[in-house]
């Protein structure tokens, strides 16, 4: 079970006043710090626990096996280490454990 802690971000409505509100994906992406793990769940920023032990073993195993298959089949896929994924239907952003990208994006 993941221990989640909600974090409130102050988004200024003007120079003199700040109000607490839900955050858009774009605001979250601009705010997201390099250290720590944060996700956006329906406009609410959630601090995620660092993955440990067995979780890391499983994700490392999956990434290794899938990468070997890419190389063997000479496929241009890759697995980014840290990426933010936005679902199309809501103001959320997730950092997946393993994500396979099958096209050049940079």
PDB file of C-alpha atoms in Angstrom:
ATOM      1  CA  UNK A   1       0.000   0.000   0.000  1.00  0.00           C
ATOM      2  CA  UNK A   2       1.302   3.453  -0.929  1.00  0.00           C
ATOM      3  CA  UNK A   3       1.230   6.177   1.696  1.00  0.00           C
ATOM      4  CA  UNK A   4      -0.179   9.278  -0.007  1.00  0.00           C
ATOM      5  CA  UNK A   5       0.008  12.770   1.426  1.00  0.00           C
ATOM      6  CA  UNK A   6      -1.849  15.634  -0.217  1.00  0.00           C
ATOM      7  CA  UNK A   7       0.095  18.844  -0.726  1.00  0.00           C
ATOM      8  CA  UNK A   8      -1.625  22.187  -1.250  1.00  0.00           C
ATOM      9  CA  UNK A   9      -0.009  24.509  -3.759  1.00  0.00           C
ATOM     10  CA  UNK A  10      -0.714  28.222  -3.653  1.00  0.00           C
ATOM     11  CA  UNK A  11      -1.466  29.530  -7.139  1.00  0.00           C
ATOM     12  CA  UNK A  12      -1.561  33.348  -7.151  1.00  0.00           C
ATOM     13  CA  UNK A  13      -4.725  34.811  -8.711  1.00  0.00           C
ATOM     14  CA  UNK A  14      -3.047  38.225  -8.841  1.00  0.00           C
ATOM     15  CA  UNK A  15       0.045  39.905  -7.388  1.00  0.00           C
ATOM     16  CA  UNK A  16      -1.663  40.885  -4.118  1.00  0.00           C
ATOM     17  CA  UNK A  17      -3.640  37.763  -3.276  1.00  0.00           C
ATOM     18  CA  UNK A  18      -3.158  34.006  -3.400  1.00  0.00           C
ATOM     19  CA  UNK A  19      -5.886  31.415  -3.227  1.00  0.00           C
ATOM     20  CA  UNK A  20      -5.826  27.643  -2.945  1.00  0.00           C
ATOM     21  CA  UNK A  21      -7.322  25.925  -5.982  1.00  0.00           C
ATOM     22  CA  UNK A  22      -7.055  22.781  -7.993  1.00  0.00           C
ATOM     23  CA  UNK A  23      -4.024  22.701 -10.242  1.00  0.00           C
ATOM     24  CA  UNK A  24      -4.049  22.168 -14.005  1.00  0.00           C
ATOM     25  CA  UNK A  25      -1.708  19.665 -15.601  1.00  0.00           C
ATOM     26  CA  UNK A  26       0.322  22.518 -17.107  1.00  0.00           C
ATOM     27  CA  UNK A  27       0.705  24.237 -13.705  1.00  0.00           C
ATOM     28  CA  UNK A  28       1.703  20.947 -12.112  1.00  0.00           C
ATOM     29  CA  UNK A  29       4.276  20.177 -14.823  1.00  0.00           C
ATOM     30  CA  UNK A  30       5.832  23.635 -14.382  1.00  0.00           C
ATOM     31  CA  UNK A  31       5.870  23.293 -10.566  1.00  0.00           C
ATOM     32  CA  UNK A  32       6.997  19.656 -10.199  1.00  0.00           C
ATOM     33  CA  UNK A  33      10.362  19.575  -8.388  1.00  0.00           C
ATOM     34  CA  UNK A  34      13.287  17.381  -9.438  1.00  0.00           C
ATOM     35  CA  UNK A  35      13.527  15.729  -6.007  1.00  0.00           C
ATOM     36  CA  UNK A  36      10.679  13.652  -4.678  1.00  0.00           C
ATOM     37  CA  UNK A  37       7.834  11.882  -6.437  1.00  0.00           C
ATOM     38  CA  UNK A  38       4.633  13.756  -7.085  1.00  0.00           C
ATOM     39  CA  UNK A  39       1.581  12.981  -9.178  1.00  0.00           C
ATOM     40  CA  UNK A  40      -1.500  14.988 -10.049  1.00  0.00           C
ATOM     41  CA  UNK A  41      -4.778  13.204  -9.260  1.00  0.00           C
ATOM     42  CA  UNK A  42      -7.791  15.074 -10.669  1.00  0.00           C
ATOM     43  CA  UNK A  43      -6.202  18.465  -9.998  1.00  0.00           C
ATOM     44  CA  UNK A  44      -4.789  17.580  -6.557  1.00  0.00           C
ATOM     45  CA  UNK A  45      -1.026  17.210  -6.067  1.00  0.00           C
ATOM     46  CA  UNK A  46      -0.174  13.983  -4.238  1.00  0.00           C
ATOM     47  CA  UNK A  47       3.272  13.163  -2.831  1.00  0.00           C
ATOM     48  CA  UNK A  48       4.095   9.545  -3.635  1.00  0.00           C
ATOM     49  CA  UNK A  49       6.245   7.303  -1.464  1.00  0.00           C
ATOM     50  CA  UNK A  50       9.601   6.287  -2.915  1.00  0.00           C
ATOM     51  CA  UNK A  51       9.424   2.738  -4.298  1.00  0.00           C
ATOM     52  CA  UNK A  52      11.432   0.250  -2.263  1.00  0.00           C
ATOM     53  CA  UNK A  53      12.533  -3.377  -2.177  1.00  0.00           C
ATOM     54  CA  UNK A  54      10.336  -5.807  -4.051  1.00  0.00           C
ATOM     55  CA  UNK A  55       8.673  -3.061  -6.074  1.00  0.00           C
ATOM     56  CA  UNK A  56      12.028  -1.930  -7.446  1.00  0.00           C
ATOM     57  CA  UNK A  57      13.037  -5.528  -8.171  1.00  0.00           C
ATOM     58  CA  UNK A  58       9.883  -6.106 -10.214  1.00  0.00           C
ATOM     59  CA  UNK A  59      10.100  -2.872 -12.214  1.00  0.00           C
ATOM     60  CA  UNK A  60      13.819  -3.398 -12.853  1.00  0.00           C
ATOM     61  CA  UNK A  61      13.169  -6.975 -13.991  1.00  0.00           C
ATOM     62  CA  UNK A  62      10.396  -5.872 -16.368  1.00  0.00           C
ATOM     63  CA  UNK A  63      12.465  -3.046 -17.845  1.00  0.00           C
ATOM     64  CA  UNK A  64      15.442  -5.375 -18.362  1.00  0.00           C
ATOM     65  CA  UNK A  65      13.422  -8.134 -20.038  1.00  0.00           C
ATOM     66  CA  UNK A  66      11.549  -5.747 -22.320  1.00  0.00           C
ATOM     67  CA  UNK A  67      14.777  -3.964 -23.312  1.00  0.00           C
ATOM     68  CA  UNK A  68      16.422  -7.285 -24.213  1.00  0.00           C
ATOM     69  CA  UNK A  69      13.422  -8.054 -26.442  1.00  0.00           C
ATOM     70  CA  UNK A  70      13.723  -4.635 -28.162  1.00  0.00           C
ATOM     71  CA  UNK A  71      17.380  -5.257 -28.887  1.00  0.00           C
ATOM     72  CA  UNK A  72      16.812  -8.819 -30.103  1.00  0.00           C
ATOM     73  CA  UNK A  73      14.014  -7.733 -32.459  1.00  0.00           C
ATOM     74  CA  UNK A  74      15.892  -4.570 -33.494  1.00  0.00           C
ATOM     75  CA  UNK A  75      12.959  -2.353 -32.492  1.00  0.00           C
ATOM     76  CA  UNK A  76      13.366   1.413 -31.974  1.00  0.00           C
ATOM     77  CA  UNK A  77      11.523   1.415 -28.631  1.00  0.00           C
ATOM     78  CA  UNK A  78      12.877   2.754 -25.380  1.00  0.00           C
ATOM     79  CA  UNK A  79      11.952   3.091 -21.713  1.00  0.00           C
ATOM     80  CA  UNK A  80      12.436   6.580 -20.246  1.00  0.00           C
ATOM     81  CA  UNK A  81      13.635   6.654 -16.654  1.00  0.00           C
ATOM     82  CA  UNK A  82      11.424   9.513 -15.482  1.00  0.00           C
ATOM     83  CA  UNK A  83       8.413  10.707 -17.437  1.00  0.00           C
ATOM     84  CA  UNK A  84       5.077  12.382 -16.748  1.00  0.00           C
ATOM     85  CA  UNK A  85       2.005  10.919 -18.480  1.00  0.00           C
ATOM     86  CA  UNK A  86      -1.225  12.896 -18.882  1.00  0.00           C
ATOM     87  CA  UNK A  87      -4.473  11.009 -19.500  1.00  0.00           C
ATOM     88  CA  UNK A  88      -6.724  12.732 -22.030  1.00  0.00           C
ATOM     89  CA  UNK A  89      -9.855  12.741 -19.886  1.00  0.00           C
ATOM     90  CA  UNK A  90      -8.860  14.721 -16.771  1.00  0.00           C
ATOM     91  CA  UNK A  91      -6.376  17.023 -15.006  1.00  0.00           C
ATOM     92  CA  UNK A  92      -4.040  14.277 -13.861  1.00  0.00           C
ATOM     93  CA  UNK A  93      -0.395  13.395 -14.386  1.00  0.00           C
ATOM     94  CA  UNK A  94       1.231  10.118 -13.460  1.00  0.00           C
ATOM     95  CA  UNK A  95       4.812   8.881 -13.220  1.00  0.00           C
ATOM     96  CA  UNK A  96       4.595   5.247 -14.368  1.00  0.00           C
ATOM     97  CA  UNK A  97       6.940   2.568 -13.070  1.00  0.00           C
ATOM     98  CA  UNK A  98       7.678   1.333 -16.603  1.00  0.00           C
ATOM     99  CA  UNK A  99       6.598   2.991 -19.853  1.00  0.00           C
ATOM    100  CA  UNK A 100       7.470   1.814 -23.352  1.00  0.00           C
ATOM    101  CA  UNK A 101       7.706   4.530 -25.995  1.00  0.00           C
ATOM    102  CA  UNK A 102       7.464   3.357 -29.576  1.00  0.00           C
ATOM    103  CA  UNK A 103       8.128   6.547 -31.483  1.00  0.00           C
ATOM    104  CA  UNK A 104      10.757   9.223 -31.657  1.00  0.00           C
ATOM    105  CA  UNK A 105       9.683  12.231 -29.630  1.00  0.00           C
ATOM    106  CA  UNK A 106      13.052  14.001 -29.369  1.00  0.00           C
TER     107      UNK A 106
END
